[in-house]
mmCIF file of C-alpha atoms in Angstrom:
data_model
loop_
_atom_site.group_PDB
_atom_site.id
_atom_site.type_symbol
_atom_site.label_atom_id
_atom_site.label_comp_id
_atom_site.label_asym_id
_atom_site.label_seq_id
_atom_site.Cartn_x
_atom_site.Cartn_y
_atom_site.Cartn_z
ATOM 1 C CA MET A 71 49.352 9.988 171.823
ATOM 2 C CA GLU A 72 46.740 11.009 169.247
ATOM 3 C CA GLN A 73 47.646 13.559 166.583
ATOM 4 C CA ARG A 74 45.365 16.268 167.983
ATOM 5 C CA GLU A 75 47.002 16.098 171.406
ATOM 6 C CA ILE A 76 50.457 16.255 169.820
ATOM 7 C CA HIS A 77 49.520 19.490 168.034
ATOM 8 C CA LEU A 78 48.035 20.914 171.227
ATOM 9 C CA GLU A 79 51.183 20.086 173.173
ATOM 10 C CA HIS A 80 53.348 21.751 170.537
ATOM 11 C CA LEU A 81 51.174 24.871 170.624
ATOM 12 C CA ARG A 82 51.360 25.037 174.428
ATOM 13 C CA SER A 83 55.145 24.635 174.257
ATOM 14 C CA ALA A 84 55.509 27.376 171.634
ATOM 15 C CA GLU A 85 53.352 29.731 173.700
ATOM 16 C CA GLY A 86 55.477 28.970 176.745
ATOM 17 C CA GLN A 87 58.634 29.736 174.771
ATOM 18 C CA PHE A 88 57.181 33.085 173.714
ATOM 19 C CA ARG A 89 56.159 33.952 177.289
ATOM 20 C CA LEU A 90 59.607 33.016 178.608
ATOM 21 C CA ALA A 91 61.290 35.094 175.881
ATOM 22 C CA THR A 92 59.068 38.037 176.842
ATOM 23 C CA ALA A 93 59.982 37.660 180.518
ATOM 24 C CA THR A 94 63.677 37.482 179.609
ATOM 25 C CA ARG A 95 63.470 40.599 177.463
ATOM 26 C CA LEU A 96 61.706 42.491 180.258
ATOM 27 C CA ALA A 97 64.309 41.390 182.825
ATOM 28 C CA VAL A 98 67.206 42.326 180.536
ATOM 29 C CA THR A 99 65.641 45.740 179.860
ATOM 30 C CA PHE A 100 65.493 46.493 183.609
ATOM 31 C CA ASP A 101 68.929 44.984 184.236
ATOM 32 C CA VAL A 102 67.630 42.305 186.617
ATOM 33 C CA GLN A 103 68.361 39.329 184.365
ATOM 34 C CA PRO A 104 71.549 37.510 185.504
ATOM 35 C CA LEU A 105 74.042 37.122 182.682
ATOM 36 C CA ASP A 106 76.190 34.571 184.493
ATOM 37 C CA LEU A 107 77.790 31.851 182.396
ATOM 38 C CA PRO A 108 80.280 29.087 183.273
ATOM 39 C CA ILE A 109 83.877 30.119 183.802
ATOM 40 C CA GLN A 110 84.645 27.108 181.638
ATOM 41 C CA TRP A 111 82.176 24.997 179.676
ATOM 42 C CA SER A 112 83.225 21.683 178.163
ATOM 43 C CA HIS A 113 81.006 19.474 176.058
ATOM 44 C CA GLY A 114 82.346 16.621 173.979
ATOM 45 C CA LYS A 115 85.515 17.775 172.220
ATOM 46 C CA HIS A 116 84.823 21.488 172.716
ATOM 47 C CA ILE A 117 85.880 23.751 175.578
ATOM 48 C CA PHE A 118 84.866 27.411 175.866
ATOM 49 C CA ASN A 119 86.066 29.842 178.500
ATOM 50 C CA TYR A 120 83.958 32.584 180.055
ATOM 51 C CA SER A 121 85.464 35.355 177.945
ATOM 52 C CA GLU A 122 84.360 33.533 174.794
ATOM 53 C CA ILE A 123 80.696 33.123 175.742
ATOM 54 C CA ALA A 124 80.036 36.018 178.143
ATOM 55 C CA LEU A 125 77.442 38.644 177.165
ATOM 56 C CA SER A 126 77.765 42.391 177.471
ATOM 57 C CA ASN A 127 74.647 44.355 178.434
ATOM 58 C CA GLU A 128 74.322 45.601 174.862
ATOM 59 C CA GLU A 129 74.609 42.068 173.468
ATOM 60 C CA ALA A 130 72.066 40.795 175.998
ATOM 61 C CA ASN A 131 69.529 43.478 175.017
ATOM 62 C CA PHE A 132 69.850 42.647 171.329
ATOM 63 C CA ALA A 133 69.795 38.897 171.991
ATOM 64 C CA ALA A 134 66.659 39.204 174.152
ATOM 65 C CA TRP A 135 64.904 41.136 171.379
ATOM 66 C CA ASN A 136 65.902 38.473 168.855
ATOM 67 C CA LEU A 137 64.842 35.736 171.258
ATOM 68 C CA GLN A 138 61.303 37.122 171.325
ATOM 69 C CA ARG A 139 61.319 37.372 167.533
ATOM 70 C CA SER A 140 62.524 33.794 167.101
ATOM 71 C CA ALA A 141 59.803 32.681 169.527
ATOM 72 C CA THR A 142 57.314 34.362 167.184
ATOM 73 C CA PHE A 143 58.717 32.277 164.313
ATOM 74 C CA LEU A 144 58.491 29.107 166.407
ATOM 75 C CA MET A 145 54.900 29.806 167.400
ATOM 76 C CA ALA A 146 53.878 30.602 163.813
ATOM 77 C CA SER A 147 55.418 27.305 162.662
ATOM 78 C CA ALA A 148 53.612 25.346 165.383
ATOM 79 C CA ILE A 149 50.278 26.981 164.509
ATOM 80 C CA LEU A 150 50.751 26.292 160.806
ATOM 81 C CA TYR A 151 51.538 22.611 161.302
ATOM 82 C CA ALA A 152 48.643 22.247 163.753
ATOM 83 C CA ILE A 153 46.201 23.641 161.186
ATOM 84 C CA LYS A 154 47.633 21.583 158.307
ATOM 85 C CA GLY A 155 47.588 18.449 160.440
ATOM 86 C CA SER A 156 44.036 18.964 161.668
ATOM 87 C CA PHE A 157 42.131 20.209 158.616
ATOM 88 C CA GLN A 158 42.115 18.876 155.082
ATOM 89 C CA ASN A 159 42.880 21.536 152.473
ATOM 90 C CA PRO A 160 42.811 24.502 154.934
ATOM 91 C CA LYS A 161 43.346 26.941 152.056
ATOM 92 C CA SER A 162 39.873 26.114 150.714
ATOM 93 C CA HIS A 163 38.161 24.958 153.888
ATOM 94 C CA SER A 164 34.428 25.467 154.426
ATOM 95 C CA ASN A 165 35.161 27.353 157.669
ATOM 96 C CA PRO A 166 36.459 30.854 156.805
ATOM 97 C CA GLN A 167 38.177 31.084 160.197
ATOM 98 C CA VAL A 168 40.332 28.090 159.288
ATOM 99 C CA ILE A 169 41.222 29.743 155.955
ATOM 100 C CA ASN A 170 42.100 33.081 157.560
ATOM 101 C CA ALA A 171 44.138 31.524 160.371
ATOM 102 C CA TYR A 172 45.997 29.340 157.881
ATOM 103 C CA GLN A 173 46.815 32.160 155.450
ATOM 104 C CA ILE A 174 47.918 34.617 158.134
ATOM 105 C CA VAL A 175 50.196 32.222 159.962
ATOM 106 C CA ARG A 176 51.551 30.755 156.725
ATOM 107 C CA MET A 177 52.694 34.184 155.554
ATOM 108 C CA ILE A 178 54.192 35.032 158.957
ATOM 109 C CA ARG A 179 56.107 31.729 158.908
ATOM 110 C CA ASN A 180 57.234 32.306 155.320
ATOM 111 C CA ALA A 181 58.529 35.793 156.153
ATOM 112 C CA PHE A 182 60.979 34.261 158.628
ATOM 113 C CA SER A 183 61.850 31.126 156.666
ATOM 114 C CA HIS A 184 64.031 32.825 154.050
ATOM 115 C CA ASN A 185 65.981 34.984 156.506
ATOM 116 C CA PRO A 186 65.095 34.641 160.223
ATOM 117 C CA PHE A 187 67.195 37.688 161.211
ATOM 118 C CA ASN A 188 65.836 39.926 158.474
ATOM 119 C CA PRO A 189 62.331 38.616 157.696
ATOM 120 C CA VAL A 190 60.561 39.938 154.610
ATOM 121 C CA TRP A 191 56.961 39.461 153.553
ATOM 122 C CA HIS A 192 56.507 37.051 150.640
ATOM 123 C CA ILE A 193 52.869 37.289 149.557
ATOM 124 C CA ASP A 194 51.489 34.840 146.979
ATOM 125 C CA ASP A 195 49.925 36.329 143.857
ATOM 126 C CA ASP A 196 46.439 35.177 144.837
ATOM 127 C CA CYS A 197 46.704 36.857 148.257
ATOM 128 C CA ARG A 198 48.270 40.220 147.395
ATOM 129 C CA ASN A 199 45.058 42.243 147.365
ATOM 130 C CA LYS A 200 43.252 40.359 150.098
ATOM 131 C CA ARG A 201 42.692 40.992 153.787
ATOM 132 C CA PHE A 202 42.544 38.063 156.194
ATOM 133 C CA GLU A 203 41.046 38.523 159.642
ATOM 134 C CA ILE A 204 39.812 36.678 162.679
ATOM 135 C CA GLU A 205 37.762 39.311 164.446
ATOM 136 C CA GLY A 206 39.160 40.355 167.786
ATOM 137 C CA VAL A 207 42.242 38.176 167.321
ATOM 138 C CA ILE A 208 44.430 39.086 164.338
ATOM 139 C CA GLN A 209 44.278 40.637 160.870
ATOM 140 C CA LEU A 210 46.643 40.910 157.932
ATOM 141 C CA ASP A 211 46.076 43.252 155.002
ATOM 142 C CA CYS A 212 48.252 41.911 152.188
ATOM 143 C CA THR A 213 47.797 44.962 149.940
ATOM 144 C CA SER A 214 51.223 46.373 148.973
ATOM 145 C CA LEU A 215 52.910 44.110 151.567
ATOM 146 C CA ASP A 216 54.957 41.838 149.296
ATOM 147 C CA GLY A 217 58.700 42.491 149.512
ATOM 148 C CA LYS A 218 58.467 44.784 152.544
ATOM 149 C CA ALA A 219 60.364 44.205 155.757
ATOM 150 C CA PHE A 220 58.411 42.201 158.324
ATOM 151 C CA ASP A 221 56.802 44.348 161.018
ATOM 152 C CA TRP A 222 54.679 43.217 163.965
ATOM 153 C CA ARG A 223 52.377 46.165 163.363
ATOM 154 C CA ASP A 224 51.327 44.653 160.022
ATOM 155 C CA TYR A 225 49.241 42.054 161.839
ATOM 156 C CA GLY A 226 48.478 43.811 165.118
ATOM 157 C CA GLY A 227 51.591 43.406 167.268
ATOM 158 C CA PRO A 228 53.389 40.598 169.117
ATOM 159 C CA LEU A 229 50.383 39.670 171.246
ATOM 160 C CA ALA A 230 48.299 38.980 168.126
ATOM 161 C CA ILE A 231 50.282 35.841 167.273
ATOM 162 C CA LEU A 232 49.857 34.612 170.867
ATOM 163 C CA ALA A 233 46.128 35.306 170.593
ATOM 164 C CA LEU A 234 46.032 33.368 167.305
ATOM 165 C CA SER A 235 47.717 30.352 168.872
ATOM 166 C CA ARG A 236 45.186 30.368 171.699
ATOM 167 C CA PHE A 237 42.347 30.753 169.192
ATOM 168 C CA VAL A 238 43.552 27.717 167.258
ATOM 169 C CA ARG A 239 43.931 25.698 170.457
ATOM 170 C CA TYR A 240 40.610 26.614 172.043
ATOM 171 C CA ASP A 241 38.256 27.436 169.176
ATOM 172 C CA LEU A 242 39.513 25.242 166.342
ATOM 173 C CA LEU A 243 41.039 22.250 168.143
ATOM 174 C CA GLY A 244 38.815 22.292 171.242
ATOM 175 C CA ASP A 245 41.496 22.458 173.915
ATOM 176 C CA ASN A 246 40.346 23.038 177.489
ATOM 177 C CA LYS A 247 40.896 26.461 179.011
ATOM 178 C CA ASP A 248 44.077 26.638 181.075
ATOM 179 C CA GLN A 249 43.548 26.264 184.808
ATOM 180 C CA LYS A 250 46.815 27.132 186.489
ATOM 181 C CA LYS A 251 48.149 28.902 189.519
ATOM 182 C CA VAL A 252 51.050 31.265 189.016
ATOM 183 C CA PRO A 253 52.925 33.311 191.632
ATOM 184 C CA LEU A 254 52.545 37.077 191.586
ATOM 185 C CA PRO A 255 55.584 38.947 190.234
ATOM 186 C CA LYS A 256 58.092 40.511 192.618
ATOM 187 C CA ARG A 257 57.990 43.698 190.571
ATOM 188 C CA VAL A 258 54.831 45.224 189.130
ATOM 189 C CA TYR A 259 55.115 46.142 185.445
ATOM 190 C CA VAL A 260 52.575 47.601 183.051
ATOM 191 C CA GLN A 261 53.422 47.470 179.358
ATOM 192 C CA GLN A 262 51.794 49.221 176.411
ATOM 193 C CA GLY A 263 53.414 48.384 173.096
ATOM 194 C CA ASP A 264 57.137 48.740 173.813
ATOM 195 C CA LEU A 265 56.580 51.306 176.590
ATOM 196 C CA ILE A 266 57.136 49.735 180.021
ATOM 197 C CA PHE A 267 56.292 51.142 183.450
ATOM 198 C CA MET A 268 57.561 49.718 186.735
ATOM 199 C CA LYS A 269 55.787 50.490 189.997
ATOM 200 C CA VAL A 270 58.011 51.956 192.714
ATOM 201 C CA ASP A 271 57.250 52.596 196.385
ATOM 202 C CA GLU A 272 58.879 56.018 196.309
ATOM 203 C CA ILE A 273 60.497 58.396 193.855
ATOM 204 C CA PRO A 274 64.224 57.538 193.475
ATOM 205 C CA VAL A 275 66.577 60.133 194.965
ATOM 206 C CA ASP A 276 68.388 60.551 191.639
ATOM 207 C CA ALA A 277 65.179 61.164 189.671
ATOM 208 C CA VAL A 278 65.324 64.323 187.560
ATOM 209 C CA PRO A 279 62.155 66.483 187.613
ATOM 210 C CA VAL A 280 60.840 67.503 184.210
ATOM 211 C CA LYS A 281 58.361 70.167 183.198
ATOM 212 C CA VAL A 282 55.415 68.877 181.215
ATOM 213 C CA GLU A 283 52.348 70.410 179.692
ATOM 214 C CA ARG A 284 49.082 68.684 180.412
ATOM 215 C CA LEU A 285 46.452 68.087 177.780
ATOM 216 C CA PRO A 286 43.007 69.615 178.349
ATOM 217 C CA ASP A 287 41.792 66.286 179.765
ATOM 218 C CA GLY A 288 44.734 66.068 182.195
ATOM 219 C CA GLY A 289 46.804 63.615 180.193
ATOM 220 C CA ILE A 290 50.556 63.919 179.622
ATOM 221 C CA LEU A 291 52.116 63.087 176.263
ATOM 222 C CA LEU A 292 54.977 60.578 176.509
ATOM 223 C CA GLY A 293 55.832 60.410 172.814
ATOM 224 C CA GLY A 294 55.230 57.645 170.318
ATOM 225 C CA GLY A 295 51.479 58.057 170.660
ATOM 226 C CA HIS A 296 51.495 57.213 174.392
ATOM 227 C CA VAL A 297 49.543 59.291 176.917
ATOM 228 C CA ILE A 298 49.527 58.875 180.687
ATOM 229 C CA TYR A 299 46.654 59.973 182.914
ATOM 230 C CA PRO A 300 46.587 60.604 186.683
ATOM 231 C CA VAL A 301 44.611 58.145 188.788
ATOM 232 C CA ASN A 302 43.151 61.033 190.806
ATOM 233 C CA ASN A 303 43.006 64.802 190.679
ATOM 234 C CA GLU A 304 46.313 65.383 192.477
#
């Protein structure tokens, strides 16, 4: 298998890992993710019983959040190695998009490398006052970022790294657009940031009515900068 195809396969795999981690986190949040584990699991010389490996709901929520974060690290690493393996001297490449993609993903990878569970930005001296951007995909302003705790919002959120991986695959490495058929979900979710809505056929009987004040344009504040609007005038 040629080197380009190897990098493309690794990028597809990393994207799949991120999508699966996102699905797992969503399922755990809505308590529809099974947490079943073997009553007894033996492998080689080791034997663990259910009580030693079982997850509580609280542990599962935290683990699902960390799973999505670790998938971000994995995807950043795959993107970085794909760029380094496909372009000579990407730091000084003639294509500014290669430079920006390389610098952004390198610094995301480096933030996790030193402490994956508590990532911190480590910005090189020659990048500390620079802003790297691929328009419509991802941006990272390195000003005053060195030494700060890693935050998705610094580069546009968790979907930005997925968008960067797809940009590298399609625009830089020339991968073909995905043509795939996927089944529709059993439950309909809409997510904005970390705010998640689930469509229901009727209002649950134990739902508690709340009094809200509408904005002049009919919207309702949900907190955290989120606003919901009615789909009609009712």
